[in-house]
Amino acid sequence: MLGMETPNGTPEAPYIQVNSTDVPDARGYYGQYGGRFVPETLIPALDELLAAYQDAMADPEFQARLAYLQRTFTGRPTPITYAERMSRALGGAQIYLKREDLAHTGAHKINNALGQALLAKRMGKQRVVAETGAGQHGVASATACAMLGLDCIVYMGSVDMARQQPNVFRMKLCGAQVVPVESGSKTLKDAINEALRDWVTNVRSTFYLLGSALGPHPYPMIVRDFQSVIGVEAREQIVALTGRLPDTILACVGGGSNAIGMFHAFRDDEHVELIGVEAGGRGIETGEHAARFADPSLGRPGVLQGTRSFVMQNADGQIVNTHSISAGLDYASVGPEHAYLRENERAYYTYATDEETLEAVKMLSTLEGIIPALESAHAIAEAIKRAPTMPKDSILLINLSGRGDKDLGTIMKELGI
Amino acid sequence: MIFNGQEEERAVVGVILTDALGRVLLQQRDERPELPYPGWWTLFGGTVEPGETPEDAMRRELREELDLDLPVTHWRTFDCPVRSEPGQVRTRNHQFSARIDQPLESLTLREGQAMRFFEPEQAATLELAFAQHVILRDYLRDVGGIDVGSNLVLLEPETTAPGQRYPLVIFLHGSGERGDDPALLYRHGLPRFLQTGGLLPESAYVLIPQCPTDSRWEYLLERLDGLVESTIHDHPIDRNRVYGAGFSMGSLGLWHWADAYPDRFAALLPVGGHGFKSWGGAHFVDPARTAGRTPVWMIHSAADEAVPVSGADDFSAALTAAGVTFGYTRYPDATHAQTSDRAFWDSIHYEWLFGQRRRAPGVRGVDAVARMFEQAKAESRSAFLPYFPIGFPNYTESLAAVEAMAAVGVDGFEIGIPFSDPVADGAVIQEATQIALDNGTTVRQCIQAVRELRGRGIDQPMLLMGYVNPLLAYGIEAFVRDAKAAGADGLIVPDLPPEEGAAFSEICRREGLALVFFLAPTSSAERIALVAPQASGFIYVVALTGVTGERSALPADLTTFIQRLRAQTGETPLVMGFGISRPEHVRMVRELVDGFIVGSALVRAGRDGSAAVRGLAEALRRAVDEE
């Protein structure tokens, strides 16, 4: 049951459940993945963040405030949509979409941004820094900060700024300062580096609002917990709608926050198959992709940006440039909990190429009238491959993590519309 | 010889045939000019054919050369220096031994012009084809108990003052003075100079050994070095002022000696000879490596009729290319013998020689780091540790920058390993390390850089500074071991807090390398208590919250911060970094901490070349002492 705010502001049950699984351990590890590989200056800040987070989660008032804003500001719960024509067209599994694209700002990112921004406010940190890839987390952060009266600085790779123009405008409109990052590959990874450098410099006054389930402990846990609302809602909704749990769940995986938020509530439902879809870019054999799990020649356990996980690197341990048509999946590492779920075979990971992704955008738009974000379309692409192989009475649940408005430029160019 | 593993592999075999009396059967090669080593004595043996084992090949060769089917026993396998070229070919020489009981008369020689049994003592003095004499001597020493002897003369100062220690000069003569007659020793060089009334700049011991006929100095190194050791033991000699002088073959011996015993000499004066590419026990002389560790002044003549000047010129070019400082007197018109007279009668050469002092012998690792702080403390000052990344602006220039800083008396180095995502670094170092990566700089090259810098005689502690992922990719254990073998003293990993560093800590402790951890202005008392005991070498104190980079001013509350740390860190040296870039910063922190690090400012200077780096390092170093 989701805890909902009552008239006097106290929920019947906590909106966000913490410590609901055995991971991470006290050191922030998910099996052999995770940890805190950061400069010493940040260690006290991470300790402070962890303490503040635990304190907030134990505070019914904080939980109630978050639940209230999720309902009245974000528009939760988001619905589940039965994709009837698409199911029929593919001729197999019945396809359901968890509509995170309908959340305020157009993606699941707001769930975490709102939670962390409330935490920043509670910790008395007026200045918030964030990184962004596709711009969805940047927009969510800018929005939450605007609503809560916090100063927001968003670091964004200049390559990503070019391909996600509408989101840059949205952030600026909400009063955020968008700082272009020119170092490295000028994408998400480099934006995180710059955000970390800002944080290490202004650590006493600044809250780092990290947008995906990665980075040093406790970030992967905090982001997962704030995103777990996706799975909690979806689990209740699909049961209410169909009378049972889904057979298979699909979600795209960049850093992996929408996937972990969806998977989390189903972890103990052993017969529910969990599948993450990485960015296959121009194909694994080209090396131009961001499929950390699919390419053993590049994706190996390593340490990037504070956490030990699968990392795309060369033989000398230098991080390689990744490629994806979707800025949000274009990242060299993946959240540590995904590496852990994969190792324990609780979740499986596959990939979709740029080309398959564009086909999926087209199909979902024409058959269902829903334009998915390029990120989310990776999960749709996998459904196109998988649904026909599944029985007609099986249920395939897809986390439609965001809407495609931000990608119209790219999509129109690629599809020649 | 250093192979890179890419060489084409070849295999040859040889056998030491001995009879019941320990005599060695050798073969004399044909006198055909197209053959290598025509007419030289050699061991029986040959080339391993495809598909053959070395043992098969050896037995086949014995059948072909001597019509004998003998069981052979593998003794050792060597790299053959004559038939190898690092990077191209590596020839493995599989050496066997066998007992031969047949009398000479009953043997049929099918290859070569002659064969005979040599007494072991005589065999040990021969020079064999393909440098096989080294193998035979090793065998005779190990198996036959044969030693190779020499005469010697020790000239002592006329009077010695109690408590006073004196320099020792060793003179190695040329090939014509070999034998058993000590009178021969005074024919050339330093002994003749002294006998005819020449005076050294100060009282000294002079040791003049004599090489046996048919032998060469480089075969006697172990014995020579033992001789010097016992001479130092028996006389009031200053161990840091042992000088090597030589003429012709003696100069070649000196190069080999100093190469094999880098801690022996304070300086070398090789005259009319050089360490040409020759068999030297186990390897060629690498002039840069040897002269990088032991100062050398070469003397040669363009008109030398016995030893062409080209060899000395080659050495001079190699040393110049490697950036090694050395001396070279090149006479235009002297004969071989006249070169010796001129060189040893020229007081400039003695003055230079007697001015040299041996560098402190190699204490490395965490002890070297501790010694660095002790020394700075003894001089009541703070230690200066510059940072510089390998590969910026390119490999060669980065080494030149480190070398330039070493020359102005910095105390130690942080040697940067580039990483694609350096989150603790500011723009200047990010940009520099990206250039290094674009140049193809690898972790392996950074380790190699330390080895090369050590080879050039840089003795200051060097700590490798790199982010965790490239080190994990290399393998922690392999990295620590290779870094140590190259001469590194410790490790600094900015994204490795102690709670993630257990594996690194354990390996570093076992290998005796320092593993530096950080403390920051944000560190709480609990945090300091946790980190301080784990750090070895020193604690890296981050001066301000932020990334590396130059700042116009340092925070005002540094004193309070350091006092807070000192209360908990005890004797562990504190080294401050981040933001220190100007002499006024140095003056601000020098009283406060045991050492300080400057990075970005030097890296920025590095864009303008090593002279600019040197200039800034010098200014910062001066700021350590000046009022």
PDB file of N, CA and C in Angstrom, chain A residues 296-330:
ATOM      1  N   PRO A 296      32.048  -7.432 -23.853  1.00  0.00           N
ATOM      2  CA  PRO A 296      33.120  -7.733 -22.897  1.00  0.00           C
ATOM      3  C   PRO A 296      34.461  -7.092 -23.280  1.00  0.00           C
ATOM      4  N   SER A 297      34.614  -6.684 -24.541  1.00  0.00           N
ATOM      5  CA  SER A 297      35.885  -6.077 -24.905  1.00  0.00           C
ATOM      6  C   SER A 297      36.003  -4.656 -24.362  1.00  0.00           C
ATOM      7  N   LEU A 298      34.879  -4.045 -24.008  1.00  0.00           N
ATOM      8  CA  LEU A 298      34.917  -2.678 -23.470  1.00  0.00           C
ATOM      9  C   LEU A 298      34.324  -2.579 -22.071  1.00  0.00           C
ATOM     10  N   GLY A 299      33.263  -3.330 -21.819  1.00  0.00           N
ATOM     11  CA  GLY A 299      32.574  -3.217 -20.535  1.00  0.00           C
ATOM     12  C   GLY A 299      33.122  -4.218 -19.523  1.00  0.00           C
ATOM     13  N   ARG A 300      33.833  -3.709 -18.536  1.00  0.00           N
ATOM     14  CA  ARG A 300      34.400  -4.574 -17.504  1.00  0.00           C
ATOM     15  C   ARG A 300      34.227  -3.888 -16.160  1.00  0.00           C
ATOM     16  N   PRO A 301      34.257  -4.662 -15.053  1.00  0.00           N
ATOM     17  CA  PRO A 301      34.170  -4.008 -13.751  1.00  0.00           C
ATOM     18  C   PRO A 301      35.290  -2.987 -13.587  1.00  0.00           C
ATOM     19  N   GLY A 302      34.930  -1.852 -13.060  1.00  0.00           N
ATOM     20  CA  GLY A 302      35.910  -0.797 -12.852  1.00  0.00           C
ATOM     21  C   GLY A 302      35.294   0.264 -11.954  1.00  0.00           C
ATOM     22  N   VAL A 303      36.011   1.369 -11.787  1.00  0.00           N
ATOM     23  CA  VAL A 303      35.526   2.430 -10.921  1.00  0.00           C
ATOM     24  C   VAL A 303      35.396   3.714 -11.728  1.00  0.00           C
ATOM     25  N   LEU A 304      34.199   4.259 -11.742  1.00  0.00           N
ATOM     26  CA  LEU A 304      33.998   5.561 -12.382  1.00  0.00           C
ATOM     27  C   LEU A 304      33.044   6.387 -11.535  1.00  0.00           C
ATOM     28  N   GLN A 305      33.434   7.621 -11.284  1.00  0.00           N
ATOM     29  CA  GLN A 305      32.585   8.588 -10.604  1.00  0.00           C
ATOM     30  C   GLN A 305      32.021   8.036  -9.302  1.00  0.00           C
ATOM     31  N   GLY A 306      32.934   7.470  -8.540  1.00  0.00           N
ATOM     32  CA  GLY A 306      32.608   7.142  -7.162  1.00  0.00           C
ATOM     33  C   GLY A 306      32.085   5.755  -6.903  1.00  0.00           C
ATOM     34  N   THR A 307      31.833   4.986  -7.950  1.00  0.00           N
ATOM     35  CA  THR A 307      31.249   3.679  -7.690  1.00  0.00           C
ATOM     36  C   THR A 307      31.906   2.600  -8.526  1.00  0.00           C
ATOM     37  N   ARG A 308      31.933   1.385  -7.971  1.00  0.00           N
ATOM     38  CA  ARG A 308      32.468   0.256  -8.713  1.00  0.00           C
ATOM     39  C   ARG A 308      31.316  -0.444  -9.408  1.00  0.00           C
ATOM     40  N   SER A 309      31.421  -0.557 -10.712  1.00  0.00           N
ATOM     41  CA  SER A 309      30.364  -1.196 -11.494  1.00  0.00           C
ATOM     42  C   SER A 309      30.949  -1.605 -12.832  1.00  0.00           C
ATOM     43  N   PHE A 310      30.094  -1.912 -13.793  1.00  0.00           N
ATOM     44  CA  PHE A 310      30.594  -2.170 -15.146  1.00  0.00           C
ATOM     45  C   PHE A 310      30.895  -0.829 -15.804  1.00  0.00           C
ATOM     46  N   VAL A 311      32.082  -0.748 -16.395  1.00  0.00           N
ATOM     47  CA  VAL A 311      32.549   0.513 -16.964  1.00  0.00           C
ATOM     48  C   VAL A 311      33.113   0.244 -18.350  1.00  0.00           C
ATOM     49  N   MET A 312      32.739   1.088 -19.302  1.00  0.00           N
ATOM     50  CA  MET A 312      33.308   0.980 -20.656  1.00  0.00           C
ATOM     51  C   MET A 312      34.689   1.623 -20.641  1.00  0.00           C
ATOM     52  N   GLN A 313      35.717   0.806 -20.855  1.00  0.00           N
ATOM     53  CA  GLN A 313      37.081   1.302 -20.730  1.00  0.00           C
ATOM     54  C   GLN A 313      37.985   0.569 -21.701  1.00  0.00           C
ATOM     55  N   ASN A 314      39.140   1.181 -21.993  1.00  0.00           N
ATOM     56  CA  ASN A 314      40.113   0.496 -22.823  1.00  0.00           C
ATOM     57  C   ASN A 314      41.005  -0.368 -21.946  1.00  0.00           C
ATOM     58  N   ALA A 315      41.971  -1.044 -22.555  1.00  0.00           N
ATOM     59  CA  ALA A 315      42.801  -1.985 -21.818  1.00  0.00           C
ATOM     60  C   ALA A 315      43.600  -1.287 -20.728  1.00  0.00           C
ATOM     61  N   ASP A 316      43.842   0.013 -20.886  1.00  0.00           N
ATOM     62  CA  ASP A 316      44.645   0.747 -19.922  1.00  0.00           C
ATOM     63  C   ASP A 316      43.796   1.413 -18.833  1.00  0.00           C
ATOM     64  N   GLY A 317      42.489   1.082 -18.810  1.00  0.00           N
ATOM     65  CA  GLY A 317      41.638   1.632 -17.756  1.00  0.00           C
ATOM     66  C   GLY A 317      41.171   3.055 -18.006  1.00  0.00           C
ATOM     67  N   GLN A 318      41.373   3.560 -19.222  1.00  0.00           N
ATOM     68  CA  GLN A 318      40.843   4.887 -19.553  1.00  0.00           C
ATOM     69  C   GLN A 318      39.408   4.711 -20.031  1.00  0.00           C
ATOM     70  N   ILE A 319      38.534   5.636 -19.620  1.00  0.00           N
ATOM     71  CA  ILE A 319      37.121   5.527 -19.964  1.00  0.00           C
ATOM     72  C   ILE A 319      36.969   5.879 -21.446  1.00  0.00           C
ATOM     73  N   VAL A 320      36.226   5.055 -22.170  1.00  0.00           N
ATOM     74  CA  VAL A 320      36.074   5.311 -23.602  1.00  0.00           C
ATOM     75  C   VAL A 320      34.822   6.148 -23.858  1.00  0.00           C
ATOM     76  N   ASN A 321      34.803   6.803 -24.981  1.00  0.00           N
ATOM     77  CA  ASN A 321      33.624   7.568 -25.363  1.00  0.00           C
ATOM     78  C   ASN A 321      32.524   6.611 -25.814  1.00  0.00           C
ATOM     79  N   THR A 322      31.303   6.883 -25.354  1.00  0.00           N
ATOM     80  CA  THR A 322      30.185   6.023 -25.706  1.00  0.00           C
ATOM     81  C   THR A 322      29.356   6.731 -26.772  1.00  0.00           C
ATOM     82  N   HIS A 323      28.455   5.968 -27.368  1.00  0.00           N
ATOM     83  CA  HIS A 323      27.531   6.588 -28.307  1.00  0.00           C
ATOM     84  C   HIS A 323      26.130   6.017 -28.141  1.00  0.00           C
ATOM     85  N   SER A 324      25.153   6.897 -28.150  1.00  0.00           N
ATOM     86  CA  SER A 324      23.759   6.488 -28.274  1.00  0.00           C
ATOM     87  C   SER A 324      22.999   7.646 -28.897  1.00  0.00           C
ATOM     88  N   ILE A 325      21.972   7.303 -29.649  1.00  0.00           N
ATOM     89  CA  ILE A 325      21.106   8.346 -30.202  1.00  0.00           C
ATOM     90  C   ILE A 325      20.394   9.081 -29.077  1.00  0.00           C
ATOM     91  N   SER A 326      20.269   8.414 -27.913  1.00  0.00           N
ATOM     92  CA  SER A 326      19.599   9.055 -26.782  1.00  0.00           C
ATOM     93  C   SER A 326      20.636   9.521 -25.778  1.00  0.00           C
ATOM     94  N   ALA A 327      20.624  10.810 -25.503  1.00  0.00           N
ATOM     95  CA  ALA A 327      21.597  11.393 -24.579  1.00  0.00           C
ATOM     96  C   ALA A 327      21.499  10.763 -23.186  1.00  0.00           C
ATOM     97  N   GLY A 328      20.300  10.368 -22.807  1.00  0.00           N
ATOM     98  CA  GLY A 328      20.099   9.854 -21.450  1.00  0.00           C
ATOM     99  C   GLY A 328      20.693   8.479 -21.215  1.00  0.00           C
ATOM    100  N   LEU A 329      20.979   7.746 -22.276  1.00  0.00           N
ATOM    101  CA  LEU A 329      21.586   6.424 -22.110  1.00  0.00           C
ATOM    102  C   LEU A 329      23.066   6.437 -22.495  1.00  0.00           C
ATOM    103  N   ASP A 330      23.549   7.584 -22.900  1.00  0.00           N
ATOM    104  CA  ASP A 330      24.898   7.701 -23.456  1.00  0.00           C
ATOM    105  C   ASP A 330      25.896   7.870 -22.316  1.00  0.00           C
TER     106      ASP A 330
END
